[in-house]
Amino acid sequence: MISPLHIQTVREVVRTGSFADAARNLGYTASAVSQQIAALERACGLVLFERRARSVRPTSAAFLMVSKGNDVLSALDTLERELRTVASGERGALQLGSFPTASARILPRVLAELSRVRPGIDITLAEGEPDELLPELLDGDLDLQLAYRYDLFPRTWPDQIVETPVMDENLVLCVPRDHPLAAGRTVRLRDLRSETWIASRPESAGAQALLRLCGTAGFVPDIAFRSNDYAVVCGLVGCGLGIALVPALGCVPAPGLRTLRLSRRSPRRHVTVLRRATNTNPLVKDAMRGLIEVARGVQSEVSGATGP
């Protein structure tokens, strides 16, 4: 097997015409260079140098190795430089996963900043609910994944996943603007037992959290419409078709919509970023820092998501 070290040695012997001079320039002994060339000749089945008393004469095979080897060494040098740029974060690829409301409120600012400070990187985005994207994260197809969990519907992640909190958000009550309760700022949960509700799909964590919350007040919510798109949910509420409990990130302004808080301490949804403990992508650190900084700002923005 020919190695870059072999090519460098042959090249230096060809240039100097001497094992001793090549060894001196390369920092080896003359014996070490002679042994290396002899081993290379045996491996190749060719004579690279004709030995003379005080010098050596390269054969055509040695000249061929130097000619082609220069291209190999140049390619390896280019590869080494490119790998250094990847290791420093100047180049490379970052695969992100996110759920829709975080994609709308958090990721645009993060991606814009990453593109500004790391213009040479490629960023891809996959969108879906946490359980839909988790297999991609575990398989290494994603570097980072924004996910969430509810106070009322806790969950855990596989052992190889590291979870980092990035923000907390209240669940806010969306009601039509002409609703009898819309004049206030807070509402008691037990006063909502006769309401028509709009919720996410039955298997979703949000829908399960709603069932558990209403259960603490002794009733089962009457759910008339379902959608996992909070813009649709808020639009239905704005048209007077029911009320909804949505995370602050998902509270989309709509005509005829007003938001209220529950009079007791509001249940919360916790936004986190997930990564594999073994992920060595150097871009992950910058992306994590950006996600945390932007999410803190967004948390401040949505913390007052009540009122007209």
CSV table of C-alpha atoms in Angstrom, one decimal:
chain,number,residue,atom,x,y,z
A,1,MET,CA,0.0,0.0,0.0
A,2,ILE,CA,1.5,3.3,-1.1
A,3,SER,CA,1.2,6.0,1.6
A,4,PRO,CA,1.8,9.8,1.4
A,5,LEU,CA,5.0,9.2,3.4
A,6,HIS,CA,6.3,6.9,0.6
A,7,ILE,CA,5.5,9.5,-2.0
A,8,GLN,CA,7.3,12.2,-0.1
A,9,THR,CA,10.4,10.0,0.4
A,10,VAL,CA,10.6,9.0,-3.2
A,11,ARG,CA,10.2,12.6,-4.3
A,12,GLU,CA,13.0,13.8,-2.1
A,13,VAL,CA,15.3,11.0,-3.2
A,14,VAL,CA,14.6,11.9,-6.8
A,15,ARG,CA,15.2,15.5,-6.1
A,16,THR,CA,18.5,15.0,-4.3
A,17,GLY,CA,19.8,11.9,-6.0
A,18,SER,CA,20.9,10.5,-2.7
A,19,PHE,CA,19.4,8.5,0.1
A,20,ALA,CA,21.7,10.3,2.6
A,21,ASP,CA,20.7,13.8,1.5
A,22,ALA,CA,17.0,12.9,1.3
A,23,ALA,CA,17.3,11.4,4.8
A,24,ARG,CA,18.9,14.6,6.1
A,25,ASN,CA,16.2,16.8,4.6
A,26,LEU,CA,13.4,14.6,5.9
A,27,GLY,CA,14.8,14.1,9.4
A,28,TYR,CA,15.5,10.4,9.0
A,29,THR,CA,18.6,8.3,8.9
A,30,ALA,CA,20.0,7.1,5.6
A,31,SER,CA,19.4,3.5,6.6
A,32,ALA,CA,15.8,4.3,7.3
A,33,VAL,CA,15.3,5.8,3.9
A,34,SER,CA,17.0,2.9,2.2
A,35,GLN,CA,14.9,0.4,4.1
A,36,GLN,CA,11.7,2.3,3.2
A,37,ILE,CA,12.5,2.4,-0.5
A,38,ALA,CA,13.4,-1.3,-0.5
A,39,ALA,CA,10.1,-2.2,1.2
A,40,LEU,CA,8.2,0.0,-1.3
A,41,GLU,CA,10.0,-1.7,-4.2
A,42,ARG,CA,9.1,-5.1,-2.9
A,43,ALA,CA,5.4,-4.1,-2.5
A,44,CYS,CA,5.3,-2.6,-6.0
A,45,GLY,CA,7.4,-5.3,-7.7
A,46,LEU,CA,9.4,-2.6,-9.3
A,47,VAL,CA,12.9,-1.1,-9.1
A,48,LEU,CA,12.6,2.6,-8.2
A,49,PHE,CA,16.3,3.4,-8.0
A,50,GLU,CA,19.5,2.0,-9.5
A,51,ARG,CA,22.0,2.1,-6.6
A,52,ARG,CA,25.5,3.5,-7.3
A,53,ALA,CA,28.5,3.9,-5.0
A,54,ARG,CA,27.8,7.6,-4.0
A,55,SER,CA,24.3,8.2,-5.5
A,56,VAL,CA,21.2,6.6,-6.8
A,57,ARG,CA,19.6,6.9,-10.2
A,58,PRO,CA,15.7,7.1,-10.5
A,59,THR,CA,14.0,4.7,-12.8
A,60,SER,CA,11.0,5.5,-15.0
A,61,ALA,CA,8.9,4.0,-12.2
A,62,ALA,CA,10.2,6.5,-9.7
A,63,PHE,CA,9.5,9.4,-12.0
A,64,LEU,CA,6.0,8.1,-12.6
A,65,MET,CA,5.4,7.9,-8.8
A,66,VAL,CA,6.6,11.4,-8.3
A,67,SER,CA,4.5,12.8,-11.2
A,68,LYS,CA,1.3,11.1,-10.1
A,69,GLY,CA,2.2,11.4,-6.4
A,70,ASN,CA,2.3,15.2,-6.6
A,71,ASP,CA,-1.3,15.2,-7.6
A,72,VAL,CA,-2.1,12.9,-4.7
A,73,LEU,CA,-0.3,15.0,-2.1
A,74,SER,CA,-2.0,18.2,-3.5
A,75,ALA,CA,-5.4,16.5,-3.2
A,76,LEU,CA,-4.6,15.4,0.3
A,77,ASP,CA,-3.5,18.9,1.3
A,78,THR,CA,-6.7,20.3,-0.1
A,79,LEU,CA,-8.7,17.7,1.8
A,80,GLU,CA,-6.9,18.6,5.0
A,81,ARG,CA,-7.6,22.3,4.6
A,82,GLU,CA,-11.3,21.6,3.9
A,83,LEU,CA,-11.5,19.3,6.9
A,84,ARG,CA,-10.0,22.1,9.1
A,85,THR,CA,-12.8,24.5,7.9
A,86,VAL,CA,-15.4,21.9,8.8
A,87,ALA,CA,-13.8,21.4,12.2
A,88,SER,CA,-13.8,25.1,12.8
A,89,GLY,CA,-17.5,25.5,11.7
A,90,GLU,CA,-16.6,27.6,8.6
A,91,ARG,CA,-18.1,24.9,6.4
A,92,GLY,CA,-20.3,21.9,6.9
A,93,ALA,CA,-23.9,20.8,7.2
A,94,LEU,CA,-26.5,21.2,9.9
A,95,GLN,CA,-29.7,19.2,10.0
A,96,LEU,CA,-32.5,20.7,12.2
A,97,GLY,CA,-35.9,19.3,13.1
A,98,SER,CA,-38.8,21.3,14.6
A,99,PHE,CA,-42.5,21.3,15.3
A,100,PRO,CA,-44.6,23.9,13.4
A,101,THR,CA,-45.1,26.7,16.0
A,102,ALA,CA,-41.4,26.7,16.9
A,103,SER,CA,-40.6,26.8,13.1
A,104,ALA,CA,-42.7,29.9,12.8
A,105,ARG,CA,-41.6,31.8,15.9
A,106,ILE,CA,-38.1,30.6,16.8
A,107,LEU,CA,-36.3,29.1,13.9
A,108,PRO,CA,-36.4,32.0,11.4
A,109,ARG,CA,-34.2,34.2,13.6
A,110,VAL,CA,-31.9,31.4,14.5
A,111,LEU,CA,-31.4,30.4,10.8
A,112,ALA,CA,-30.8,34.0,9.8
A,113,GLU,CA,-28.1,34.5,12.4
A,114,LEU,CA,-26.4,31.2,11.6
A,115,SER,CA,-26.4,32.1,7.9
A,116,ARG,CA,-24.8,35.4,8.8
A,117,VAL,CA,-22.0,34.2,11.0
A,118,ARG,CA,-21.5,30.9,9.1
A,119,PRO,CA,-22.2,31.7,5.4
A,120,GLY,CA,-20.4,28.6,4.2
A,121,ILE,CA,-22.6,26.0,5.9
A,122,ASP,CA,-25.6,24.1,4.5
A,123,ILE,CA,-28.7,24.1,6.7
A,124,THR,CA,-31.7,21.8,6.2
A,125,LEU,CA,-34.9,21.7,8.1
A,126,ALA,CA,-37.4,18.9,8.7
A,127,GLU,CA,-40.7,19.7,10.3
A,128,GLY,CA,-43.1,17.5,12.2
A,129,GLU,CA,-44.3,16.6,15.7
A,130,PRO,CA,-41.7,15.4,18.2
A,131,ASP,CA,-42.5,11.7,17.9
A,132,GLU,CA,-42.5,11.9,14.1
A,133,LEU,CA,-38.9,13.4,14.0
A,134,LEU,CA,-37.4,11.4,16.9
A,135,PRO,CA,-36.4,8.4,14.8
A,136,GLU,CA,-34.5,10.7,12.4
A,137,LEU,CA,-32.6,12.2,15.4
A,138,LEU,CA,-31.8,8.8,16.7
A,139,ASP,CA,-30.6,7.6,13.3
A,140,GLY,CA,-28.3,10.6,12.9
A,141,ASP,CA,-30.3,12.2,10.1
A,142,LEU,CA,-30.9,15.2,12.4
A,143,ASP,CA,-28.3,17.1,14.5
A,144,LEU,CA,-30.8,18.9,16.7
A,145,GLN,CA,-34.6,18.7,17.2
A,146,LEU,CA,-36.9,21.2,18.8
A,147,ALA,CA,-39.5,19.4,20.9
A,148,TYR,CA,-42.0,20.0,23.6
A,149,ARG,CA,-43.7,18.4,26.6
A,150,TYR,CA,-46.7,19.5,28.7
A,151,ASP,CA,-47.0,19.8,32.5
A,152,LEU,CA,-50.1,17.7,32.3
A,153,PHE,CA,-48.7,15.1,29.8
A,154,PRO,CA,-45.1,14.5,30.9
A,155,ARG,CA,-42.8,12.4,28.8
A,156,THR,CA,-39.2,11.1,28.7
A,157,TRP,CA,-36.7,10.6,25.9
A,158,PRO,CA,-34.4,7.6,25.1
A,159,ASP,CA,-31.2,7.4,27.2
A,160,GLN,CA,-28.9,8.4,24.3
A,161,ILE,CA,-30.8,11.7,23.9
A,162,VAL,CA,-29.7,14.9,25.8
A,163,GLU,CA,-32.5,17.4,26.5
A,164,THR,CA,-31.9,21.1,27.0
A,165,PRO,CA,-34.7,23.4,28.1
A,166,VAL,CA,-35.0,26.5,25.9
A,167,MET,CA,-38.3,28.2,27.0
A,168,ASP,CA,-41.6,27.8,28.9
A,169,GLU,CA,-44.9,29.0,27.6
A,170,ASN,CA,-48.3,29.3,29.2
A,171,LEU,CA,-51.4,27.7,27.7
A,172,VAL,CA,-53.9,30.5,26.9
A,173,LEU,CA,-57.6,30.3,26.4
A,174,CYS,CA,-58.8,31.6,23.1
A,175,VAL,CA,-62.5,32.7,23.0
A,176,PRO,CA,-64.6,34.6,20.4
A,177,ARG,CA,-64.5,38.4,21.0
A,178,ASP,CA,-68.3,38.4,21.7
A,179,HIS,CA,-68.1,35.6,24.2
A,180,PRO,CA,-69.7,36.4,27.6
A,181,LEU,CA,-66.4,35.8,29.3
A,182,ALA,CA,-64.4,37.9,26.8
A,183,ALA,CA,-64.7,41.1,28.9
A,184,GLY,CA,-62.5,39.8,31.6
A,185,ARG,CA,-58.8,38.9,31.6
A,186,THR,CA,-59.0,35.5,33.5
A,187,VAL,CA,-61.6,32.7,33.7
A,188,ARG,CA,-62.2,29.8,36.0
A,189,LEU,CA,-61.9,26.4,34.4
A,190,ARG,CA,-65.1,25.2,36.0
A,191,ASP,CA,-67.0,27.9,34.2
A,192,LEU,CA,-66.1,26.3,30.9
A,193,ARG,CA,-67.8,22.9,31.4
A,194,SER,CA,-70.7,23.7,29.0
A,195,GLU,CA,-68.5,25.2,26.3
A,196,THR,CA,-67.9,23.8,22.8
A,197,TRP,CA,-64.1,23.2,22.3
A,198,ILE,CA,-61.7,23.1,19.4
A,199,ALA,CA,-58.6,20.9,20.0
A,200,SER,CA,-55.8,19.1,18.3
A,201,ARG,CA,-55.9,15.5,17.1
A,202,PRO,CA,-57.0,13.0,19.8
A,203,GLU,CA,-53.5,11.3,20.0
A,204,SER,CA,-51.6,14.6,20.4
A,205,ALA,CA,-50.1,15.7,23.7
A,206,GLY,CA,-52.1,19.0,23.5
A,207,ALA,CA,-55.4,17.1,23.3
A,208,GLN,CA,-54.4,14.8,26.1
A,209,ALA,CA,-53.3,17.7,28.3
A,210,LEU,CA,-56.7,19.4,27.7
A,211,LEU,CA,-58.6,16.2,28.8
A,212,ARG,CA,-56.5,15.9,32.0
A,213,LEU,CA,-56.9,19.6,32.8
A,214,CYS,CA,-60.7,19.5,32.4
A,215,GLY,CA,-60.7,16.3,34.4
A,216,THR,CA,-59.3,18.2,37.4
A,217,ALA,CA,-62.4,20.4,37.2
A,218,GLY,CA,-64.7,17.4,37.0
A,219,PHE,CA,-65.8,17.5,33.3
A,220,VAL,CA,-65.0,16.1,29.9
A,221,PRO,CA,-64.7,18.8,27.2
A,222,ASP,CA,-67.2,18.7,24.3
A,223,ILE,CA,-64.8,18.8,21.3
A,224,ALA,CA,-66.5,19.8,18.0
A,225,PHE,CA,-63.5,20.4,15.7
A,226,ARG,CA,-59.9,19.2,15.6
A,227,SER,CA,-56.8,20.5,13.9
A,228,ASN,CA,-53.1,20.3,14.6
A,229,ASP,CA,-52.6,23.7,12.8
A,230,TYR,CA,-53.1,26.4,15.5
A,231,ALA,CA,-53.8,29.0,12.8
A,232,VAL,CA,-56.8,26.9,11.9
A,233,VAL,CA,-57.8,26.5,15.5
A,234,CYS,CA,-57.6,30.2,16.2
A,235,GLY,CA,-59.5,30.9,12.9
A,236,LEU,CA,-62.3,28.6,14.0
A,237,VAL,CA,-62.4,30.3,17.4
A,238,GLY,CA,-62.5,33.8,15.8
A,239,CYS,CA,-65.5,32.7,13.8
A,240,GLY,CA,-67.4,31.8,16.9
A,241,LEU,CA,-67.3,28.0,16.5
A,242,GLY,CA,-65.9,27.3,20.0
A,243,ILE,CA,-63.1,28.0,22.4
A,244,ALA,CA,-59.6,26.5,22.6
A,245,LEU,CA,-56.7,26.1,24.9
A,246,VAL,CA,-53.5,26.7,23.0
A,247,PRO,CA,-49.8,27.2,23.7
A,248,ALA,CA,-48.7,30.9,23.6
A,249,LEU,CA,-46.5,30.1,20.6
A,250,GLY,CA,-49.5,28.8,18.7
A,251,CYS,CA,-51.8,31.8,19.5
A,252,VAL,CA,-52.2,33.3,16.0
A,253,PRO,CA,-54.0,36.6,15.9
A,254,ALA,CA,-57.3,36.3,14.1
A,255,PRO,CA,-60.3,38.6,13.6
A,256,GLY,CA,-62.9,38.1,16.4
A,257,LEU,CA,-60.4,36.4,18.7
A,258,ARG,CA,-59.6,37.3,22.3
A,259,THR,CA,-57.2,35.5,24.7
A,260,LEU,CA,-57.6,34.9,28.4
A,261,ARG,CA,-55.7,33.3,31.2
A,262,LEU,CA,-57.1,30.6,33.6
A,263,SER,CA,-57.6,32.1,37.0
A,264,ARG,CA,-55.5,29.3,38.7
A,265,ARG,CA,-51.8,28.9,37.8
A,266,SER,CA,-51.8,28.3,34.1
A,267,PRO,CA,-50.5,24.9,32.9
A,268,ARG,CA,-47.4,25.2,30.7
A,269,ARG,CA,-45.8,23.7,27.7
A,270,HIS,CA,-42.0,23.4,27.8
A,271,VAL,CA,-39.9,23.8,24.7
A,272,THR,CA,-36.7,21.9,24.6
A,273,VAL,CA,-33.9,21.0,22.1
A,274,LEU,CA,-32.8,17.4,21.8
A,275,ARG,CA,-29.5,16.0,20.5
A,276,ARG,CA,-27.7,12.7,20.5
A,277,ALA,CA,-25.0,12.6,23.2
A,278,THR,CA,-22.5,11.2,20.7
A,279,ASN,CA,-23.0,14.0,18.1
A,280,THR,CA,-19.7,15.6,17.2
A,281,ASN,CA,-20.9,18.1,14.6
A,282,PRO,CA,-18.9,21.3,15.4
A,283,LEU,CA,-21.9,23.4,14.3
A,284,VAL,CA,-24.2,22.0,17.0
A,285,LYS,CA,-22.6,24.3,19.7
A,286,ASP,CA,-23.4,27.5,17.8
A,287,ALA,CA,-26.9,26.3,16.9
A,288,MET,CA,-27.6,25.4,20.5
A,289,ARG,CA,-26.5,28.9,21.7
A,290,GLY,CA,-28.6,30.6,19.0
A,291,LEU,CA,-31.7,28.5,19.8
A,292,ILE,CA,-31.4,29.3,23.6
A,293,GLU,CA,-30.9,33.1,23.0
A,294,VAL,CA,-33.7,33.5,20.5
A,295,ALA,CA,-36.1,31.3,22.6
A,296,ARG,CA,-35.5,33.5,25.6
A,297,GLY,CA,-36.5,36.5,23.6
A,298,VAL,CA,-39.6,34.8,22.2
A,299,GLN,CA,-40.6,33.7,25.7
A,300,SER,CA,-40.6,37.4,26.8
A,301,GLU,CA,-42.7,38.3,23.8
A,302,VAL,CA,-45.4,35.6,24.4
A,303,SER,CA,-45.5,35.9,28.2
A,304,GLY,CA,-48.0,38.7,27.8
A,305,ALA,CA,-50.2,36.8,25.3
A,306,THR,CA,-53.5,37.9,26.8
A,307,GLY,CA,-55.8,40.8,26.1
A,308,PRO,CA,-57.3,42.0,22.8
